[in-house]
Amino acid sequence: MSHYPHMLAPLDLGHVVLKNRVLMGSMHTNLEETGDWNRVAEFYAERARGGVGLMVTGGMAPNREGGVFPGAAGLFTPEDIAHHRLVTERVHAAGGRIAMQILHAGRYAYSPDCVSASAVKSPISPFPPKELDEAGIEKQIADIATAAARAREAGYDGVEVMGSEGYFLNQFLVRHVNRREDRWGGSYENRMRLPVEVVKRVRAAVGPDFIVIYRISLIDLVPEGSTWDEVVTLAKAIEAAGASMLNTGIGWHEARVPTIATSVPRAAFTWLTARLRPEVSIPVITSNRINTPGVAEEILAHGDADMVSLARPFLADPDFVAKAAAGRAAEIAPCIACNQACLDHTFSGKISSCLVNPRAGHETELTLAPTPAPKRIAVVGAGPAGLSAAITAAGRGHAVTLIDRAAEIGGQLCMARRVPGKEEFHGLTDWFATMLARTGVTLRLNTEATVETLAGFDEVIIATGVTPRSPGIPGEERAASYIDILTGRVTAGPRVVIVGAGGIGFDVAEFLTVTDSPTLHPEDWMREWGVGDPARTPGGLATPQPEPPARQVTLLQRKPEKPGRKLGKTTGWIHRAALQAKGVRMMGGVNYEAITAEGLQISFGPERKDPTLIAADTVVLCAGQLSERSLAEQLIAAGITPQVIGGADVAGELDAKRAIDQGTRLGAAL
Ligand code: NAP
Ligand code: SF4
């Protein structure tokens, strides 16, 4: 019997039966913008081969003014139809189904030509939108319906009309953007006229035998957002207008509540889908932070939704469904919800990929064919770089021995997973352990590699990582390192000063201020962030009530700028807000004068003025890292040329994304 009977059950939509209850949610990958449609087609075909029931493309603009940025991919011309047909044909040949998302960005379009209900600028865009007149609104509806008809012509199985996340259709629904007094504004009936009219016209354009998903915002998480009554009224009207399914949208992009980051509890918003489900008779899809077949199965078995939407997990592993169905769920590369290689890339104009799976978005270029000439390969260091190189090379048929002096695999990942809100890293180290066994890597833990023991291998890969940088502050011997703190070797006192406000300084501050990770307790997490019930407060916004901090923490850096500026583009604000909620004092532009029994003596600016003592029981050093290359140097001196990867190669940029990418690419090239 299948382990996931509900997840793998077919879903009958009348004119079509989906083979299981798993939807690959829409992701903007920037692949279409490369113009290489073979690459786009292969991205989706690989995921179709992996058995997902239905995929939704990244958002396609229905017209120029609706594109998320000038030049964003869309479906405007006959030439566009031919490109999209390449995708649908490849997906269908692989046994998959695919719907095209129609995304009109409204005032979220990064363009001076953006349009909306009223001329109310979004806090996350520099451009005030133009208020549409009656003819302008009619044009938008017609363009969306035309895009749907073109999607059908291009061979798609359906469309998803994007009505959530604060985009165009969502903008008409709420009074803080829709200030109109005509038939498109004012009463809720008027404000919902646009999305309902859009769905009616889309249905009319595509005919009855075509999937039309409407993505509805169940909780806006912005002031003056929709009430639950309004959400239900809209859902019913959208069903009556001809939608086949409702997909869940959570939070506007301008919301100050995290909705998909790793610190958000798994399936944190499914309670809203569950509440909507009995109100309509079409299938409802739930979404956000569902990243394992176990979580998906539980939701469906509990009757909280008819289908689950997972997006980023399909970047991490295109074979998510096939592996679950084959009883190999432990081999599914887990999405750790870090956003580092997907959304952070999307928002900086790069191709989306995945920290865990560097092949994502690079399917045509990074291939892992079996090797014609197996070699004996030693990899020293079982951190993310070494692990990735080892499993990639072994998976291709090389005989790989992985050596580490530690008692467990993971390197820096073992520290990351101790940080509250980073529990997903456990899944990553577990996955590496599974894959070492699966690919037949010989693992030697508690073992010191030496020049002598490495001499007999055909290739030696050095992934020995980093050592913490000593900042050279007088009295430094009194301080603890971040490793002391995160491994529990040192217990910090009630007042702590952290030297260095990079990624690790922030992690340590979180570790020291949080007692019990709210990520593991959804109700606590909702209280911390002020997620309420849209049935009680419009938009579901409540007053955040963070738990008091476990310690009083001060976080310092020398650079005269706001600490945390270099954190991830889409997650840095979450880390900053989380620490602010814990009363962490952050300061830039300081000089470290001395560490004493009383605390840390600092001064300010190049003139070293305003000497100040920050009283502290514990000073923690998080001052970056240096590459650990001593073994590499000994090998070179002995005439053996190793390949050096990860933090041992470049400490300054030490992070798991670069380490895994470098390890995988080396493993693919050997
Ligand atoms: P980092 O991000 O490079 O930060 C090092 C910190 O140490 C900076 O605040 C730097 O600021 C300070 N510093 C550097 N040299 C110093 C010196 N000689 N004396 C005193 N302070 C000094 O390094 P990290 O925090 O160790 O993190 C390492 C990597 O892990 C990062 O590249 C990051 O990608 C990754 N990581 C990311 C996250 C995340 O995004 N949440 C979390 C953990 C790790 P000043 O020079 O201004 O003092
Ligand atoms: Fe998930 Fe991180 Fe990969 Fe994005 S980069 S898909 S969030 S693991």
XYZ file of C-alpha atoms and ligand atoms in Angstrom:
726
model
C 0.000 0.000 0.000
C 1.139 3.514 -0.758
C 2.524 5.553 2.134
C 0.710 8.614 0.902
C -2.712 7.400 -0.257
C -4.404 10.805 -0.057
C -1.577 12.688 -1.754
C -1.347 10.173 -4.550
C -5.111 9.876 -5.130
C -6.337 11.238 -8.469
C -8.427 14.413 -8.598
C -11.355 14.388 -11.017
C -12.109 17.842 -12.383
C -14.873 16.631 -14.719
C -13.263 17.104 -18.088
C -9.859 15.950 -16.853
C -8.447 13.772 -14.082
C -5.244 14.913 -12.388
C -3.091 11.952 -11.455
C -2.447 13.109 -7.892
C -3.143 15.912 -5.456
C 0.168 17.732 -5.819
C 0.397 21.040 -7.642
C 3.694 22.696 -8.439
C 2.926 26.292 -7.535
C 3.904 29.234 -9.688
C 7.484 30.479 -9.468
C 9.066 33.269 -11.395
C 12.425 31.826 -12.435
C 13.620 34.483 -14.934
C 14.199 31.574 -17.355
C 11.686 32.876 -19.928
C 13.530 36.184 -20.029
C 16.681 34.406 -21.291
C 14.802 33.762 -24.549
C 16.082 30.167 -24.432
C 12.747 28.355 -24.553
C 14.421 24.955 -24.832
C 15.813 25.619 -21.376
C 12.379 26.682 -20.108
C 10.810 23.543 -21.611
C 13.427 21.295 -20.003
C 12.895 22.921 -16.598
C 9.207 21.986 -16.683
C 9.672 18.635 -18.464
C 12.071 17.450 -15.755
C 9.400 18.181 -13.154
C 6.682 16.527 -15.261
C 8.827 13.387 -15.408
C 8.982 13.548 -11.612
C 5.255 12.834 -11.442
C 3.663 16.069 -10.166
C -0.104 16.190 -10.856
C -0.248 19.711 -12.300
C 2.241 22.544 -12.682
C 1.629 26.262 -12.852
C 4.093 28.410 -14.766
C 5.672 31.585 -13.467
C 3.430 34.619 -13.835
C 2.869 35.663 -17.457
C 1.822 39.219 -18.112
C -1.406 39.675 -20.084
C -0.182 43.021 -21.443
C 2.748 45.453 -21.210
C 1.342 47.512 -18.332
C 0.667 44.390 -16.239
C 4.220 42.952 -16.415
C 6.104 42.800 -13.095
C 8.889 44.754 -14.783
C 9.386 46.149 -18.292
C 10.153 43.227 -20.596
C 8.675 40.604 -18.244
C 7.595 37.432 -20.012
C 4.049 37.283 -21.288
C 1.867 35.902 -23.979
C 1.179 38.739 -26.362
C 2.055 37.657 -29.897
C 1.848 34.607 -32.218
C 5.603 34.219 -31.720
C 5.041 33.988 -27.946
C 2.471 31.237 -28.575
C 5.068 29.197 -30.477
C 7.525 29.528 -27.571
C 4.957 28.441 -25.030
C 3.934 25.522 -27.250
C 7.479 24.165 -26.977
C 6.947 24.018 -23.208
C 3.495 22.408 -23.282
C 4.505 19.798 -25.878
C 7.585 18.793 -23.884
C 5.545 18.582 -20.670
C 2.796 16.524 -22.293
C 5.346 14.178 -23.870
C 6.700 13.644 -20.333
C 3.209 12.720 -19.095
C 2.599 15.977 -17.238
C 0.014 18.737 -17.170
C 0.669 22.432 -17.016
C -1.375 25.595 -16.497
C -0.161 29.098 -17.266
C -0.407 31.708 -14.587
C -1.753 35.049 -15.770
C -0.223 37.679 -13.545
C -1.208 41.315 -13.810
C 0.958 43.173 -11.327
C -1.097 46.377 -11.133
C 0.725 48.836 -8.868
C 3.401 46.206 -8.101
C 4.680 46.551 -11.700
C 8.147 48.075 -11.522
C 7.358 50.637 -14.171
C 6.104 54.217 -14.449
C 3.313 52.830 -16.661
C 1.752 50.765 -13.891
C -2.001 50.942 -13.354
C -4.396 50.219 -10.511
C -7.799 50.939 -9.005
C -6.649 54.291 -7.640
C -3.435 56.289 -7.736
C -2.210 54.912 -4.399
C 1.491 54.033 -4.427
C 2.616 50.781 -2.874
C 5.197 51.024 -0.069
C 7.409 48.581 -1.972
C 7.403 50.400 -5.306
C 8.751 53.790 -6.337
C 6.021 54.233 -8.965
C 2.552 55.624 -8.227
C 0.045 53.809 -10.443
C -2.275 55.526 -12.887
C -5.929 55.224 -11.942
C -7.734 53.292 -14.673
C -10.837 54.743 -16.263
C -13.758 52.590 -17.373
C -12.194 51.899 -20.777
C -8.873 51.115 -19.126
C -10.496 48.543 -16.862
C -12.287 46.967 -19.818
C -8.953 46.730 -21.648
C -7.341 44.892 -18.712
C -10.194 42.382 -18.551
C -10.095 41.833 -22.295
C -6.306 41.389 -22.248
C -6.491 38.819 -19.439
C -9.222 36.883 -21.285
C -7.186 37.031 -24.498
C -4.106 35.735 -22.667
C -6.202 32.815 -21.408
C -7.414 32.026 -24.935
C -3.819 32.191 -26.181
C -2.741 29.877 -23.351
C -5.238 27.346 -24.611
C -3.967 27.807 -28.152
C -0.417 27.259 -26.877
C -1.434 23.874 -25.517
C -1.741 24.574 -21.811
C -4.148 22.469 -19.750
C -5.405 25.516 -17.937
C -4.686 28.931 -16.511
C -4.285 30.272 -13.032
C -5.652 33.776 -12.568
C -3.476 35.480 -9.981
C -5.844 37.214 -7.593
C -3.771 37.322 -4.406
C -0.461 38.531 -2.963
C -1.516 42.140 -3.462
C -1.432 42.078 -7.263
C -3.861 43.890 -9.587
C -7.090 41.987 -8.872
C -6.362 41.955 -5.122
C -5.808 45.724 -5.260
C -9.404 46.333 -6.327
C -10.733 44.355 -3.365
C -9.469 46.544 -0.538
C -10.355 50.112 0.330
C -6.822 51.254 1.035
C -5.956 50.899 -2.646
C -9.419 51.121 -4.176
C -10.770 54.609 -3.441
C -13.143 54.610 -6.419
C -16.719 55.722 -6.243
C -17.914 54.195 -9.531
C -19.197 50.658 -10.082
C -15.668 49.273 -9.472
C -15.297 50.757 -5.980
C -17.190 51.491 -2.774
C -19.286 48.501 -1.656
C -17.684 45.063 -1.560
C -19.961 43.991 -4.401
C -18.401 46.735 -6.489
C -14.829 46.108 -5.339
C -15.034 42.422 -6.232
C -16.583 43.120 -9.614
C -13.212 43.101 -11.385
C -11.966 39.626 -10.276
C -15.404 38.109 -10.821
C -15.752 39.691 -14.262
C -12.238 38.513 -15.142
C -13.055 34.900 -14.263
C -16.342 35.047 -16.232
C -14.580 36.403 -19.297
C -11.700 33.952 -18.975
C -14.140 31.047 -18.778
C -16.011 32.369 -21.804
C -12.724 32.691 -23.705
C -11.438 29.172 -22.992
C -14.630 27.106 -23.014
C -15.831 24.583 -20.449
C -13.134 21.920 -20.844
C -10.162 23.903 -19.562
C -8.815 24.297 -16.020
C -9.304 27.759 -14.554
C -7.692 28.194 -11.130
C -8.276 31.388 -9.216
C -5.667 32.250 -6.586
C -7.565 33.937 -3.804
C -6.041 35.853 -0.907
C -7.250 34.223 2.304
C -5.389 36.569 4.620
C -3.983 39.844 3.292
C -1.831 40.681 6.337
C -2.039 44.386 5.488
C -4.044 47.134 7.187
C -7.628 47.419 5.910
C -7.330 44.029 4.233
C -10.269 41.800 3.390
C -12.467 40.403 6.134
C -13.266 36.695 6.234
C -16.861 37.357 5.174
C -15.536 39.173 2.122
C -13.167 36.309 1.314
C -16.036 33.809 1.431
C -18.315 36.074 -0.616
C -15.610 36.389 -3.247
C -14.865 32.648 -3.268
C -18.518 31.840 -3.931
C -18.766 34.457 -6.664
C -15.585 33.169 -8.299
C -16.977 29.634 -8.256
C -20.223 30.864 -9.829
C -18.182 32.748 -12.450
C -16.719 29.467 -13.667
C -13.460 28.715 -11.812
C -12.494 25.040 -11.598
C -10.403 25.344 -8.435
C -9.377 27.890 -5.820
C -5.733 28.159 -4.852
C -4.668 29.786 -1.598
C -2.744 33.058 -1.514
C -1.243 34.302 1.741
C -0.207 37.869 2.484
C 0.483 40.783 0.181
C 4.081 41.301 -0.893
C 4.166 44.485 1.164
C 3.063 42.634 4.343
C 5.491 42.831 7.256
C 4.780 39.263 8.292
C 6.896 36.449 6.839
C 4.785 33.973 4.897
C 7.211 31.526 3.277
C 10.594 31.975 4.999
C 12.188 29.099 6.861
C 11.136 30.481 10.250
C 7.455 30.197 9.242
C 6.033 26.963 10.688
C 5.226 24.230 8.191
C 1.701 24.493 6.757
C 1.202 27.559 8.963
C -1.729 28.900 6.958
C -3.589 25.736 6.041
C -6.200 26.446 8.741
C -7.534 29.159 6.425
C -7.910 26.810 3.438
C -9.614 24.313 5.744
C -12.069 26.996 6.784
C -12.836 27.973 3.197
C -13.271 24.423 1.908
C -16.835 23.807 3.188
C -17.990 27.168 1.756
C -17.496 26.148 -1.896
C -18.051 23.024 -3.949
C -14.991 23.274 -6.200
C -11.631 21.849 -5.019
C -9.463 24.103 -2.885
C -5.691 23.997 -2.900
C -3.615 24.904 0.117
C -0.188 26.459 0.043
C 2.842 27.823 1.929
C 5.582 25.938 3.761
C 4.554 22.449 2.765
C 7.818 20.699 1.993
C 7.520 16.995 2.731
C 5.134 14.282 1.539
C 4.346 13.613 5.207
C 3.042 17.144 5.755
C 1.119 17.028 2.457
C -0.474 13.700 3.341
C -1.488 14.873 6.783
C -3.232 17.957 5.382
C -5.158 15.965 2.803
C -5.999 13.099 5.158
C -7.340 15.625 7.643
C -9.621 17.063 4.968
C -8.066 20.530 5.127
C -7.731 20.818 1.350
C -8.333 18.892 -1.876
C -4.850 19.487 -3.213
C -1.530 20.820 -1.923
C 0.606 23.392 -3.671
C 4.366 23.175 -3.291
C 6.582 25.467 -5.292
C 10.162 25.716 -4.039
C 10.279 22.007 -3.060
C 10.152 21.302 -6.803
C 13.309 23.334 -7.271
C 14.985 21.300 -4.545
C 13.799 18.022 -6.029
C 11.893 17.601 -9.311
C 11.236 13.947 -8.350
C 9.373 14.792 -5.140
C 6.226 12.864 -6.110
C 7.957 9.941 -7.858
C 10.270 9.337 -4.895
C 7.368 9.534 -2.416
C 5.345 7.098 -4.527
C 8.283 4.689 -4.725
C 8.719 4.635 -0.924
C 11.956 6.638 -1.216
C 10.825 9.829 0.536
C 14.079 10.033 2.520
C 15.847 10.643 -0.806
C 13.825 13.798 -1.551
C 16.205 16.740 -1.391
C 14.467 19.046 1.076
C 13.608 22.669 0.443
C 14.847 24.444 3.558
C 12.866 27.595 2.672
C 16.003 29.739 2.731
C 15.131 31.726 -0.437
C 18.853 32.142 -1.057
C 19.065 30.717 -4.575
C 15.445 31.081 -5.671
C 13.653 34.259 -4.621
C 16.830 36.171 -3.775
C 17.990 35.397 -7.319
C 14.631 36.273 -8.871
C 14.624 39.662 -7.188
C 18.167 40.438 -8.257
C 17.476 39.583 -11.892
C 19.353 36.254 -11.812
C 18.069 32.840 -12.856
C 16.321 31.123 -9.970
C 18.002 27.988 -8.792
C 18.180 26.142 -5.498
C 20.708 26.073 -2.685
C 20.142 22.342 -2.264
C 19.923 21.512 -5.971
C 22.152 23.655 -8.199
C 20.724 21.867 -11.261
C 17.429 23.730 -10.823
C 17.146 26.181 -13.695
C 20.347 24.726 -15.168
C 18.945 21.399 -16.379
C 20.353 21.701 -19.878
C 23.859 22.625 -18.745
C 24.596 20.830 -15.449
C 24.091 17.163 -16.279
C 25.180 14.265 -14.124
C 25.909 11.471 -16.618
C 27.565 8.240 -15.426
C 31.342 8.418 -15.731
C 33.026 6.298 -18.400
C 36.242 6.192 -16.307
C 35.629 5.566 -12.581
C 38.306 6.942 -10.265
C 39.206 6.545 -6.603
C 38.412 9.882 -5.019
C 39.060 11.125 -1.483
C 37.016 14.030 -0.153
C 38.232 15.603 3.079
C 35.560 17.491 5.010
C 31.922 16.485 5.383
C 30.417 19.978 5.299
C 28.062 21.049 2.509
C 30.821 21.371 -0.119
C 32.428 17.993 0.614
C 29.096 16.205 0.959
C 27.858 17.564 -2.375
C 31.058 16.668 -4.194
C 31.011 13.183 -2.650
C 27.410 12.256 -3.478
C 27.594 13.772 -6.962
C 30.819 11.967 -7.881
C 29.691 8.686 -6.301
C 26.283 8.973 -7.976
C 28.127 9.073 -11.303
C 30.038 5.887 -10.544
C 33.278 7.026 -8.905
C 34.574 5.231 -5.801
C 34.449 7.975 -3.168
C 35.803 8.025 0.376
C 34.651 10.929 2.553
C 36.815 11.698 5.576
C 36.113 14.031 8.499
C 37.654 14.343 11.921
C 34.222 15.143 13.409
C 31.916 12.477 14.772
C 29.032 13.499 12.482
C 28.540 14.886 8.992
C 27.327 18.414 8.269
C 30.126 20.823 9.187
C 28.649 24.315 9.636
C 25.151 22.946 8.849
C 25.206 21.276 12.267
C 25.489 24.703 13.833
C 22.889 26.342 11.602
C 20.277 23.770 12.599
C 20.581 24.753 16.279
C 19.388 28.284 15.541
C 15.698 28.838 16.316
C 13.837 29.132 13.023
C 16.460 27.134 11.122
C 15.213 23.685 12.076
C 14.835 22.778 8.390
C 18.609 22.303 8.288
C 18.044 19.011 10.142
C 16.299 17.749 7.011
C 19.280 18.752 4.906
C 21.858 16.855 6.998
C 19.501 13.847 7.151
C 19.190 13.954 3.366
C 22.955 14.072 2.899
C 23.282 11.034 5.202
C 20.695 9.147 3.135
C 22.405 10.061 -0.119
C 25.863 9.035 1.124
C 24.442 5.575 1.787
C 22.428 5.513 -1.439
C 25.380 6.454 -3.645
C 27.779 4.109 -1.829
C 30.200 6.684 -0.424
C 32.635 5.191 2.097
C 32.339 7.423 5.156
C 35.246 7.743 7.604
C 34.245 9.904 10.579
C 36.469 10.567 13.622
C 39.358 10.269 11.165
C 42.219 12.678 10.591
C 43.216 12.725 6.910
C 46.960 12.990 6.286
C 49.204 13.329 3.263
C 50.111 9.651 3.687
C 46.525 8.358 3.831
C 45.559 10.465 0.804
C 48.512 9.454 -1.358
C 46.872 6.439 -2.960
C 43.813 8.221 -4.431
C 43.415 9.345 -8.060
C 41.862 12.664 -6.942
C 41.840 14.502 -3.634
C 39.190 17.095 -2.846
C 39.806 19.398 0.084
C 36.662 20.757 1.700
C 38.084 21.422 5.144
C 36.008 24.554 5.679
C 36.909 27.469 7.875
C 38.137 28.542 11.262
C 36.678 31.546 13.086
C 38.635 34.769 12.551
C 40.284 36.162 15.643
C 39.607 39.919 15.593
C 42.653 40.713 17.759
C 40.819 42.689 20.468
C 42.836 43.144 23.689
C 41.424 40.721 26.284
C 39.944 38.503 23.561
C 40.788 35.354 25.530
C 37.829 36.243 27.796
C 35.390 35.956 24.887
C 33.494 32.948 23.548
C 33.371 31.996 19.876
C 30.082 31.447 18.071
C 31.000 27.773 17.959
C 31.271 27.693 21.772
C 27.806 29.186 22.024
C 26.000 27.225 19.304
C 27.451 23.889 20.390
C 26.611 24.579 24.036
C 30.266 24.451 25.181
C 29.695 27.874 26.759
C 26.432 29.070 28.279
C 26.031 32.814 27.898
C 25.156 35.033 30.855
C 22.133 37.356 30.977
C 23.903 40.281 29.235
C 25.684 39.524 25.963
C 27.624 41.559 23.432
C 28.147 40.096 19.977
C 31.146 41.268 17.962
C 30.233 41.065 14.271
C 26.786 41.446 12.742
C 27.015 39.190 9.692
C 24.793 36.156 9.087
C 26.297 34.320 12.038
C 26.089 37.303 14.408
C 22.382 37.523 13.634
C 21.953 33.774 14.105
C 23.712 33.876 17.469
C 21.573 36.827 18.595
C 18.468 34.833 17.717
C 19.842 31.765 19.493
C 20.512 33.780 22.647
C 17.226 35.681 22.821
C 14.714 32.948 21.921
C 13.864 30.325 24.530
C 11.637 27.962 22.579
C 11.566 28.222 18.794
C 8.135 29.584 17.744
C 8.687 27.920 14.367
C 7.845 24.648 16.092
C 4.740 26.099 17.773
C 2.463 27.694 15.156
C 0.225 29.482 17.671
C 3.235 31.063 19.402
C 4.609 32.057 16.030
C 1.341 33.740 15.060
C 1.333 35.651 18.341
C 4.970 36.738 17.855
C 4.281 38.124 14.396
C 0.746 39.425 14.912
C -1.078 37.001 12.644
C -4.705 37.163 13.675
C -7.955 35.877 12.341
C -9.459 37.728 9.360
C -12.854 36.876 10.868
C -11.915 39.202 13.742
C -9.641 41.836 12.215
C -9.578 42.890 8.549
C -6.621 41.365 6.724
C -5.916 39.123 9.737
C -3.556 41.635 11.335
C -3.200 41.515 15.098
C -0.784 43.269 17.437
C 2.494 41.321 17.638
C 3.137 39.958 21.123
C 6.688 38.650 21.174
C 7.887 36.604 24.123
C 10.320 38.592 26.266
C 13.957 37.981 25.291
C 15.903 35.311 27.143
C 18.859 37.687 27.380
C 19.773 41.297 26.819
C 21.835 41.324 23.639
C 23.845 44.007 21.841
C 24.995 43.336 18.275
C 27.916 45.356 16.917
C 29.833 45.936 13.732
C 32.598 48.295 12.640
C 31.053 49.375 9.350
C 29.182 52.642 9.810
C 25.904 51.302 8.407
C 22.779 49.562 9.559
C 23.641 46.014 10.704
C 22.157 43.280 8.557
C 22.258 45.129 5.237
C 24.030 42.226 3.545
C 21.612 39.545 4.699
C 19.434 37.858 2.064
C 17.362 40.190 -0.106
C 14.048 38.563 0.742
C 14.824 37.441 4.302
C 17.100 40.109 5.807
C 14.108 42.200 6.929
C 12.717 39.185 8.795
C 15.938 38.666 10.770
C 16.155 42.392 11.551
C 12.498 42.530 12.652
C 12.842 39.367 14.748
C 15.801 40.811 16.661
C 14.113 44.188 17.079
C 11.149 42.359 18.606
C 13.570 40.860 21.115
C 14.969 44.271 21.997
C 18.395 43.534 20.535
C 20.398 46.741 20.376
C 22.256 47.055 17.043
C 25.098 49.456 16.422
C 27.440 50.152 13.532
C 30.534 52.326 13.297
C 32.146 51.075 16.517
C 35.780 50.317 17.393
C 36.537 47.444 19.751
C 38.965 48.724 22.373
C 39.149 45.929 24.960
C 37.297 43.016 26.482
C 37.391 43.206 30.278
C 35.736 41.473 33.218
C 33.040 44.185 32.988
C 32.233 43.772 29.321
C 33.313 45.318 26.019
C 34.952 48.708 25.805
C 34.130 50.474 22.527
C 34.617 53.837 20.885
C 33.055 55.448 17.834
C 34.280 56.575 14.434
C 37.767 57.119 13.054
C 38.588 59.553 15.899
C 37.808 56.786 18.449
C 35.607 59.176 20.390
C 32.980 58.622 23.110
C 34.619 55.692 24.905
C 31.805 53.515 26.235
C 31.619 50.325 28.250
C 28.924 47.898 27.195
C 28.427 45.917 30.359
C 28.257 42.221 29.577
C 28.637 38.839 31.197
C 29.566 37.232 27.883
C 31.218 38.594 24.745
C 30.729 36.423 21.651
C 32.993 36.703 18.623
C 31.232 36.374 15.250
C 33.888 38.194 13.262
C 33.865 36.095 10.098
C 36.081 33.214 9.056
C 39.413 32.228 7.568
C 39.915 29.339 5.162
C 41.290 26.160 6.711
C 43.834 25.090 4.099
C 46.674 23.539 6.082
C 46.093 20.042 4.685
C 45.822 21.430 1.147
C 49.183 23.151 1.613
C 50.835 20.000 2.971
C 49.542 18.038 -0.030
C 50.877 20.611 -2.470
C 54.270 20.506 -0.729
C 54.216 16.702 -1.160
C 53.522 17.026 -4.901
C 49.796 16.187 -4.769
C 47.524 18.834 -6.286
C 44.135 18.773 -4.575
C 40.918 20.463 -5.688
C 39.953 22.970 -2.995
C 36.275 23.831 -2.569
C 33.817 25.519 -0.192
C 35.007 27.630 2.722
C 38.522 26.197 2.351
C 38.562 27.865 -1.069
C 36.892 31.217 -0.283
C 36.068 31.920 3.360
C 34.752 35.408 2.772
C 31.808 34.129 0.859
C 31.300 31.082 3.021
C 27.764 29.962 2.615
C 25.978 26.747 1.900
C 24.720 27.924 -1.495
C 28.165 28.478 -2.920
C 29.575 25.396 -1.193
C 26.909 23.048 -2.584
C 27.092 24.591 -6.044
C 30.872 24.269 -6.156
C 30.834 20.718 -4.755
C 28.141 19.574 -7.176
C 29.831 21.130 -10.199
C 33.161 19.554 -9.284
C 31.478 16.187 -8.709
C 29.849 16.522 -12.132
C 33.134 17.361 -13.856
C 35.349 14.575 -12.473
P 30.121 37.722 7.561
O 28.712 37.715 7.127
O 31.171 38.021 6.588
O 30.230 38.709 8.802
C 31.377 38.892 9.516
C 31.167 40.003 10.524
O 32.356 40.188 11.203
C 30.808 41.316 9.908
O 29.789 41.901 10.706
C 32.091 42.127 9.979
O 31.651 43.433 10.156
C 32.800 41.524 11.167
N 34.246 41.484 11.046
C 35.020 41.126 9.987
N 36.324 41.192 10.281
C 36.403 41.595 11.559
C 37.493 41.865 12.432
N 38.738 41.706 12.050
N 37.192 42.298 13.664
C 35.932 42.460 14.074
N 34.871 42.234 13.284
C 35.103 41.801 12.046
O 30.495 36.338 8.177
P 29.652 35.385 9.112
O 28.665 36.116 9.932
O 30.680 34.579 9.790
O 28.868 34.506 8.108
C 29.571 33.732 7.202
C 28.730 33.418 6.007
O 27.675 32.578 6.382
C 28.145 34.645 5.358
O 28.811 34.882 4.137
C 26.743 34.271 5.092
O 26.519 34.125 3.713
C 26.524 32.916 5.714
N 25.402 32.971 6.649
C 24.279 33.609 6.303
C 23.242 33.685 7.188
C 21.971 34.394 6.843
O 21.830 34.961 5.790
N 20.998 34.427 7.717
C 23.344 33.107 8.432
C 24.535 32.480 8.766
C 25.558 32.425 7.862
P 32.625 44.708 10.281
O 33.789 44.416 9.382
O 31.770 45.845 9.852
O 32.941 44.774 11.713
Fe 14.101 26.007 -1.110
Fe 16.289 27.437 -0.506
Fe 16.182 25.869 -2.666
Fe 14.792 28.115 -2.588
S 16.999 27.951 -2.551
S 14.101 26.155 -3.320
S 14.146 28.122 -0.498
S 16.116 25.221 -0.541
